[in-house]
CSV table of C-alpha atoms and ligand atoms in Angstrom, one decimal:
chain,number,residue,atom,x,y,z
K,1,UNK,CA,129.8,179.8,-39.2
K,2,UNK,CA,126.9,178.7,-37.4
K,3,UNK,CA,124.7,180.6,-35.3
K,4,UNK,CA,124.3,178.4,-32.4
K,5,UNK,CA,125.5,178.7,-28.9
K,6,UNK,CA,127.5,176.1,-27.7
K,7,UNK,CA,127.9,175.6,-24.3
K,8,UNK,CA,130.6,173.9,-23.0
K,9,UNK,CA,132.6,172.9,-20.2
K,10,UNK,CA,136.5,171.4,-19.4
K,11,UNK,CA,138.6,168.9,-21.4
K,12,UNK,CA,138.5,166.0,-19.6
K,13,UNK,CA,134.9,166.2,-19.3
K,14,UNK,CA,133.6,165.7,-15.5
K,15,UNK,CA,129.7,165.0,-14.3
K,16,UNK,CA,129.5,168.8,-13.6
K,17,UNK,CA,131.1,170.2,-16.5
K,18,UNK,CA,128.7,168.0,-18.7
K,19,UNK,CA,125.2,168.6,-16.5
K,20,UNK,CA,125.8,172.3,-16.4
K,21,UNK,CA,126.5,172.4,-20.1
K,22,UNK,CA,123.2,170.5,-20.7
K,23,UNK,CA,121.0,172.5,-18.1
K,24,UNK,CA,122.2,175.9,-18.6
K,25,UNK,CA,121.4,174.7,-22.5
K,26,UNK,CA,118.1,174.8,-21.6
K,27,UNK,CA,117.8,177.3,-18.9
K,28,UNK,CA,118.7,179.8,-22.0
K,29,UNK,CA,116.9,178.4,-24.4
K,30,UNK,CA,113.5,178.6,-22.1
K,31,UNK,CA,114.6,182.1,-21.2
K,32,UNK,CA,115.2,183.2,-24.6
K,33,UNK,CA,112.5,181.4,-26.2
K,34,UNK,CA,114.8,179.8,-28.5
K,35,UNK,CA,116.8,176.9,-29.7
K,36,UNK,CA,120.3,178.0,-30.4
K,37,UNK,CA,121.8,177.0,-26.5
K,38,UNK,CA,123.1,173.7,-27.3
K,39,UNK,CA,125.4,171.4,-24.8
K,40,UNK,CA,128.8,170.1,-26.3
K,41,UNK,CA,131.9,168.4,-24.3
K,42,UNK,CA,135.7,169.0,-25.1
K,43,UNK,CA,136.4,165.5,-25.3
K,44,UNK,CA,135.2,162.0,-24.5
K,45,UNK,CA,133.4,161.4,-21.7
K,46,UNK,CA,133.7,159.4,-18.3
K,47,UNK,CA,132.1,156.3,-17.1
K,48,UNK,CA,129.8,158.4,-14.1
K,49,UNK,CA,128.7,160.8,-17.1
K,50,UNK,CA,127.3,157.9,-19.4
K,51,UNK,CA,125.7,156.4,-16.5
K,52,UNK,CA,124.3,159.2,-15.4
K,53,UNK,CA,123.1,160.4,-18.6
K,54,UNK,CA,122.0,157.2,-19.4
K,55,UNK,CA,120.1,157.1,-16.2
K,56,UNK,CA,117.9,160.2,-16.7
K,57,UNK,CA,117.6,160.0,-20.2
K,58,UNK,CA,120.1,162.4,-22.0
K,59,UNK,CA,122.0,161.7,-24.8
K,60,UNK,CA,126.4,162.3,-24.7
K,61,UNK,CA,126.3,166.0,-26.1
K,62,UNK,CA,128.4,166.0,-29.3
K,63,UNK,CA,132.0,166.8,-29.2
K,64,UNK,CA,133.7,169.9,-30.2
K,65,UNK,CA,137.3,169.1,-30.5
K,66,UNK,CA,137.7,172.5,-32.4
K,67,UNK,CA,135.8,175.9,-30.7
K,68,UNK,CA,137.8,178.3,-33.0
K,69,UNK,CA,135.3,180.9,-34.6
K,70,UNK,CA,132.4,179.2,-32.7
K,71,UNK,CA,130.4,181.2,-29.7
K,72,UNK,CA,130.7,180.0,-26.2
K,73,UNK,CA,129.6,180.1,-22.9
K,74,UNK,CA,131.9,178.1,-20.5
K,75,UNK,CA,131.0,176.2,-17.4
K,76,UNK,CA,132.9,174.7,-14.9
K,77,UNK,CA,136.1,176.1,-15.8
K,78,UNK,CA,137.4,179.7,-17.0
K,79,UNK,CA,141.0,179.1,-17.8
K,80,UNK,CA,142.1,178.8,-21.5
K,81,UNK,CA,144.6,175.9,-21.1
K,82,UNK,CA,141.4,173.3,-19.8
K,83,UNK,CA,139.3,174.6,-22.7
K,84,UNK,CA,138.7,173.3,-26.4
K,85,UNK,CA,141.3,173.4,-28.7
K,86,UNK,CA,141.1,176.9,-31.0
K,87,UNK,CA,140.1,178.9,-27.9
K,88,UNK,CA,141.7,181.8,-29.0
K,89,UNK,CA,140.0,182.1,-31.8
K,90,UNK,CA,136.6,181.6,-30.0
K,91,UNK,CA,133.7,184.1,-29.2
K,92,UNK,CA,133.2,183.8,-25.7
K,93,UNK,CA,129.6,185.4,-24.4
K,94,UNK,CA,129.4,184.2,-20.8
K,95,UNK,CA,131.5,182.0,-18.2
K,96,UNK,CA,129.6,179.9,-15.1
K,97,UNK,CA,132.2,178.7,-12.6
K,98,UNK,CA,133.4,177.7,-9.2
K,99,UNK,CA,137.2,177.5,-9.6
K,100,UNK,CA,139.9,180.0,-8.9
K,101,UNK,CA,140.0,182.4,-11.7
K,102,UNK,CA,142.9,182.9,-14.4
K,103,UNK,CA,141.0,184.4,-17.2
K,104,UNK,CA,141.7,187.1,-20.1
K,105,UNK,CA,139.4,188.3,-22.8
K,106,UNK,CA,139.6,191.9,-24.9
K,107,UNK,CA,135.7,192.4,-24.1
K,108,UNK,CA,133.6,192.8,-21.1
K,109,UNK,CA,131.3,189.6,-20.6
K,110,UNK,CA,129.1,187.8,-18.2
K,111,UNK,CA,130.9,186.1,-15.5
K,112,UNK,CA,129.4,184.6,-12.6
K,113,UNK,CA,131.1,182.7,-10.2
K,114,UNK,CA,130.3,181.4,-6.9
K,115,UNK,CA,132.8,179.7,-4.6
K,116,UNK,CA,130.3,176.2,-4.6
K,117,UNK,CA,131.2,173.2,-4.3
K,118,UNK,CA,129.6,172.4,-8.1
K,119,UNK,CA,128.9,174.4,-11.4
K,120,UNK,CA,125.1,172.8,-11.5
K,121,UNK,CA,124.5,174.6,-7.9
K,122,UNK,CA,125.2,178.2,-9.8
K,123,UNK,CA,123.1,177.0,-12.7
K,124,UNK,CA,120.6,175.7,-10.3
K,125,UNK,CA,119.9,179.2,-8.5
K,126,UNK,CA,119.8,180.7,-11.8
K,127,UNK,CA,116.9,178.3,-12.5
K,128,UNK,CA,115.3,179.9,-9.0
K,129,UNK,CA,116.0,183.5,-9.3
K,130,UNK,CA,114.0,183.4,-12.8
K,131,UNK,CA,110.9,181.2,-11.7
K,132,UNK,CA,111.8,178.7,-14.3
K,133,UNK,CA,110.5,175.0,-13.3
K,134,UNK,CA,112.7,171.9,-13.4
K,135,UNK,CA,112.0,168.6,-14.9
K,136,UNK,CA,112.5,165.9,-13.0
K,137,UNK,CA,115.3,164.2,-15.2
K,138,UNK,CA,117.3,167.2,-15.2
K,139,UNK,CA,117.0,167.7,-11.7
K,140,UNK,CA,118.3,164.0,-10.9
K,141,UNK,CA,121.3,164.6,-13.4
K,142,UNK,CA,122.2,168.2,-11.6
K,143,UNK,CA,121.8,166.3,-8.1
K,144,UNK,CA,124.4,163.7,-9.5
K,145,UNK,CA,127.1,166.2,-10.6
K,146,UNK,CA,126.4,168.1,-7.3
K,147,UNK,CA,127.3,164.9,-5.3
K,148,UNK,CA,129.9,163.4,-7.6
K,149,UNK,CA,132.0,167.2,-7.2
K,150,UNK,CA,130.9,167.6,-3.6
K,151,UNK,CA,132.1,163.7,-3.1
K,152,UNK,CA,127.9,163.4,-1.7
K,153,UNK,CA,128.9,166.5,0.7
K,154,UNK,CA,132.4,165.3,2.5
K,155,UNK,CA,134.2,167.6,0.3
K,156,UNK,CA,135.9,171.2,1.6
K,157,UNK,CA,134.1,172.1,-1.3
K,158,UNK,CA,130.9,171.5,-0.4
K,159,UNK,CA,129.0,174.7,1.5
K,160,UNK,CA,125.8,174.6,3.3
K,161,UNK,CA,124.4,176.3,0.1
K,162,UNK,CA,125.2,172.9,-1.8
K,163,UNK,CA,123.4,171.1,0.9
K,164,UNK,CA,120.1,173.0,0.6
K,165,UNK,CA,120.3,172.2,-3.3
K,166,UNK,CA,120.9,168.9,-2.8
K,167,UNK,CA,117.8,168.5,-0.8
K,168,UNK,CA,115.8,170.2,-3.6
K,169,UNK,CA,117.1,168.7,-6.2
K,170,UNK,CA,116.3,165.3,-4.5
K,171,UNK,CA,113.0,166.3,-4.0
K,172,UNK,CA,112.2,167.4,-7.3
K,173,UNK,CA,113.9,164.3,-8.8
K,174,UNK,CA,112.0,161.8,-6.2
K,175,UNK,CA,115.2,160.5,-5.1
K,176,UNK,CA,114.7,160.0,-1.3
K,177,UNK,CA,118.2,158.8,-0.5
K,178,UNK,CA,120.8,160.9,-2.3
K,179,UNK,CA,123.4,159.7,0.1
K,180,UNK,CA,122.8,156.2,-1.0
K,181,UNK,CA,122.3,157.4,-4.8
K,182,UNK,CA,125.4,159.1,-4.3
K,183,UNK,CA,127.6,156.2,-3.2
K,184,UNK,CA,126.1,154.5,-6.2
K,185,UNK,CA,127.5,157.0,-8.8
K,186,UNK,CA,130.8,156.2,-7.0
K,187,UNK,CA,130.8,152.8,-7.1
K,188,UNK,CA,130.3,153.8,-11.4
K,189,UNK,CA,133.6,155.8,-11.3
K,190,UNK,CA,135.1,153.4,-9.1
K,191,UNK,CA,135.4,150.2,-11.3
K,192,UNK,CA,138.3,151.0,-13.8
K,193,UNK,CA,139.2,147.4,-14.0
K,194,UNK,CA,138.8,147.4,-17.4
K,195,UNK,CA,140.4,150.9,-18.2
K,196,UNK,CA,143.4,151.4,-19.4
K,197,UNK,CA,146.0,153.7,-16.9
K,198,UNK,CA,146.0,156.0,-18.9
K,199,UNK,CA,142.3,156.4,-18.7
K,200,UNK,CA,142.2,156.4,-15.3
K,201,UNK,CA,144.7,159.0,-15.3
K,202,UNK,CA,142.6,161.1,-17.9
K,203,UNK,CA,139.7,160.1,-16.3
K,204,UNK,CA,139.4,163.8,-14.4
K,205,UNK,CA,142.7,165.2,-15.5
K,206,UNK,CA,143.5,169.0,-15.1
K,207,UNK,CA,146.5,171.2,-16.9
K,208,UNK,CA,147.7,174.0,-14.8
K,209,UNK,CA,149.8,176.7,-16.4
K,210,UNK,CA,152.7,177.6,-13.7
K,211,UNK,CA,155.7,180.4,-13.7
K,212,UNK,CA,158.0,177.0,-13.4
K,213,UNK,CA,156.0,175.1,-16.5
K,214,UNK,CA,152.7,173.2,-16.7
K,215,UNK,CA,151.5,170.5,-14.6
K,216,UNK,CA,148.8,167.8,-15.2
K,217,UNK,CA,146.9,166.6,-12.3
K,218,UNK,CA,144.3,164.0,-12.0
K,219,UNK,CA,141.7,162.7,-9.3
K,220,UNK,CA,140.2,159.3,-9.3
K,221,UNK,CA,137.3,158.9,-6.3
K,222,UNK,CA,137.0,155.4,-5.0
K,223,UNK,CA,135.4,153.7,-2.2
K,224,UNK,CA,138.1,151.4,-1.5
K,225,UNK,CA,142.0,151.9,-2.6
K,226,UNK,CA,142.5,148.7,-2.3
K,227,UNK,CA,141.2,148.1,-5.6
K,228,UNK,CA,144.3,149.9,-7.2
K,229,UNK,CA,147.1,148.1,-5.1
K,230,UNK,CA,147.4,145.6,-7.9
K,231,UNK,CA,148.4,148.6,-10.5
K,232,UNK,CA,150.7,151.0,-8.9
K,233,UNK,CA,153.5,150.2,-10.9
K,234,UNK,CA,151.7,150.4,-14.0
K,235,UNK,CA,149.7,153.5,-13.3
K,236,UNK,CA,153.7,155.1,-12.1
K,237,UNK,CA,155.1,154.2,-15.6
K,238,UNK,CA,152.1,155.4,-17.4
K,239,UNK,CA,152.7,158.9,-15.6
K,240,UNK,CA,156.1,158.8,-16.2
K,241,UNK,CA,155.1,158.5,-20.2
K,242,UNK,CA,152.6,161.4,-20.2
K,243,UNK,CA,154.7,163.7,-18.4
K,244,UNK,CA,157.7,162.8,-21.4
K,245,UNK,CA,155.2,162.4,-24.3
K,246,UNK,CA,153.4,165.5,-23.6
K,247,UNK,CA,155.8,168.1,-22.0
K,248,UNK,CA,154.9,168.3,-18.4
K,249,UNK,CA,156.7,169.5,-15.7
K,250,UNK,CA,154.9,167.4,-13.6
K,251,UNK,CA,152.0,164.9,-14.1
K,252,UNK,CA,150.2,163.4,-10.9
K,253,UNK,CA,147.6,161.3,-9.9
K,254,UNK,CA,145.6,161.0,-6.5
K,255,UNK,CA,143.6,158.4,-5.4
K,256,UNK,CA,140.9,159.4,-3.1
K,257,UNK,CA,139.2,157.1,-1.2
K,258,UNK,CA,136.1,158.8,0.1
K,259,UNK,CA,135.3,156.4,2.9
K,260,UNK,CA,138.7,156.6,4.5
K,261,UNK,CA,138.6,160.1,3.4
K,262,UNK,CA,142.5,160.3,2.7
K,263,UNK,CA,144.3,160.5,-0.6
K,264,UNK,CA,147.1,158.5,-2.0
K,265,UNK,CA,149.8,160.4,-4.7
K,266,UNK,CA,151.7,159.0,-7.3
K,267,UNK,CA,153.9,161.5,-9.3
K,268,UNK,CA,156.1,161.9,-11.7
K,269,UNK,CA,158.1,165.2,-11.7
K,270,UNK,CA,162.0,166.3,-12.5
K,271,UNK,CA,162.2,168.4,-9.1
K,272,UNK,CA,160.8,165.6,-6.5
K,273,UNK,CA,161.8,168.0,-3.5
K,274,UNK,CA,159.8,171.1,-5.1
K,275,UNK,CA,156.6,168.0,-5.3
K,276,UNK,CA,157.7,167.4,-2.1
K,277,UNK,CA,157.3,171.3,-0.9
K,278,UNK,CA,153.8,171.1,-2.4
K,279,UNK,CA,152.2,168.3,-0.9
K,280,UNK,CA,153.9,168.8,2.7
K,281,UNK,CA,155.0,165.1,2.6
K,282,UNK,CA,158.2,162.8,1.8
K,283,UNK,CA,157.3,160.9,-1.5
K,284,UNK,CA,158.7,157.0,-1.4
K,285,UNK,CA,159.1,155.5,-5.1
K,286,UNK,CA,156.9,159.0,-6.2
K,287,UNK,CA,154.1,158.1,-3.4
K,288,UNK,CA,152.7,158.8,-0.9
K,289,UNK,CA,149.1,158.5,1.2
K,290,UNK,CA,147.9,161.9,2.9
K,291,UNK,CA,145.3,161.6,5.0
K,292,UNK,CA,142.8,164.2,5.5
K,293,UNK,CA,143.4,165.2,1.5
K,294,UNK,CA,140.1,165.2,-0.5
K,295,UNK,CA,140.0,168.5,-3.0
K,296,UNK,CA,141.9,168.9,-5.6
K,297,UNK,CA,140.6,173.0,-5.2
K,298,UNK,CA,140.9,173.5,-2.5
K,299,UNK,CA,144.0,171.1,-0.9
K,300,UNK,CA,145.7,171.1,-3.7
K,301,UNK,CA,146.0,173.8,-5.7
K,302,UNK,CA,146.7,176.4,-3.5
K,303,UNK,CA,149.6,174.8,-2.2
K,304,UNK,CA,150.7,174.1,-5.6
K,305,UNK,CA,150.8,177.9,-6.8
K,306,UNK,CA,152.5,178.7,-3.9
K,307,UNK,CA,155.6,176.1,-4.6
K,308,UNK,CA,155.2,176.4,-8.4
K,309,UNK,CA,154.5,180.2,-8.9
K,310,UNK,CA,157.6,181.1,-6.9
B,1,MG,MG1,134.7,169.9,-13.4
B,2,MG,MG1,132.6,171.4,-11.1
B,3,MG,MG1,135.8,166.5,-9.0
């Protein structure tokens, strides 16, 4: 067994699960005076990660497909079913969050979590409450996971907290328009035209253990919906598929589009009329545009474990 540290974040890798990984990485390691804090990622990573990565100079952190008998700290989510594979077998030493919590372990640990709109905000007033300095890099690739989770502040999620740390991190990373920088990470994660659906649908996908069985759910953010009218049909079947190959209750995708700030669903679930409970609207061929609908957190879920949970 090794004795490093891994830290690590949700399958499905997102920009925030991946940034907090690598800065709380080093956050400990400056702390500790070591080198055994390492970054890794539960799976392959998305097209706003490498770009961002690539942006400010970091390298993918390897993959651990496996975290049984390894030691952990998880960011960016706390519930086993979005973790590695083998996480029952795992030590886990601290968790960094901002989600809703459904977490078990036989030992006290570390958990701090903040209701923020993005993991890298915790991680970044960590880096402030021990006087540690930033470099620039890692500062520009915490600003883009705050704005990609935040969707550049439109989000529920997003508090005035977020804001302030934005503004920082923008300093520190000589970015003077994040706004601008921000629409630029989404134009990244917005051109899947040569993805297949399934990737899109994986892209920032989410398993969610209910009383009535599990449910997959994942967000794609674009700037114009438009650009998926020509692949409804496929991205419905490719649902339908997942949801058969993979024993789901329920697998859905929404498309956000952050300008119009509304979200379109397409799902593909056994009891339509429970689906229909959950999102307060009448699906037509499994879809339906919401308007208003942004967060998956905090419009979503809650609903869900309301209808689901029953
Ligand atoms: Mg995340
Ligand atoms: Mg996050
Ligand atoms: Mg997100």
């Amino acid at each position: 067994m090794s004795q490093s540290i891994f830290i690590i974040g949700h399958k499905s890798p997102d920009l925030d699960s991946v940034a907090a990984a690598i800065a709380y990485a080093d956050l400990k390691n400056k702390l500790e005076n070591t080198s055994k804090y390492a970054p890794r990622v539960a799976g392959e990573i998305n097209r706003e990660t490498k770009y961002a990565l690539e942006k400010f100079g970091f390298n993918a952190p390897e993959i651990l497909a496996n975290a049984a008998s390894e030691n952990l700290i998880l960011v960016d989510h706390n519930e086993a079913i979005q973790s590695s594979d083998g996480i029952a077998e795992a030590k886990i030493l601290e968790i960094i969050d901002h989600h809703k919590v459904d977490f078990k372990y036989a030992e006290p640990i570390k958990v701090l979590i903040e209701p923020w709109g993005a993991s890298c905000s915790i991680i970044f007033n960590e880096f402030k409450k021990n006087n540690i300095a930033f470099d620039k890099n890692l500062a520009g690739l915490m600003l883009s996971a705050v704005l990609v989770d935040t969707v550049i502040t439109k989000s529920p999620t997003c508090t005035e907290i977020d804001k302030t740390i934005i503004e920082e991190l923008s300093r520190i990373a000589e970015i003077d328009d994040w706004k601008n920088f921000g629409m630029e990470i989404f134009k990244v994660r917005a051109s899947v035209s040569e993805l297949t659906a399934e990737q899109i649908i994986k892209s920032d996908f989410k398993d969610f253990n209910y009383k009535s069985g599990k449910v997959g759910i994942g967000q794609v953010e674009t700037v114009d919906l438009n650009d998926f009218g020509a692949r409804e049909d496929e991205l419905m079947k490719a649902l339908v598929d997942l949801k058969n190959k993979e024993g789901y209750q329920g697998v859905i995708l929404f498309i956000t589009d952050i300008i119009q700030e509304g979200s379109k669903f397409f799902v593909a679930i056994d009891d339509l009329e429970k689906m229909e409970e959950a999102l307060g609207a009448k699906l037509e061929n499994g879809k339906v545009y919401i308007p208003g609908i942004i967060s998956r957190k905090k419009q979503v879920l809650p609903k869900f474990s309301e209808v689901f949970d029953k």
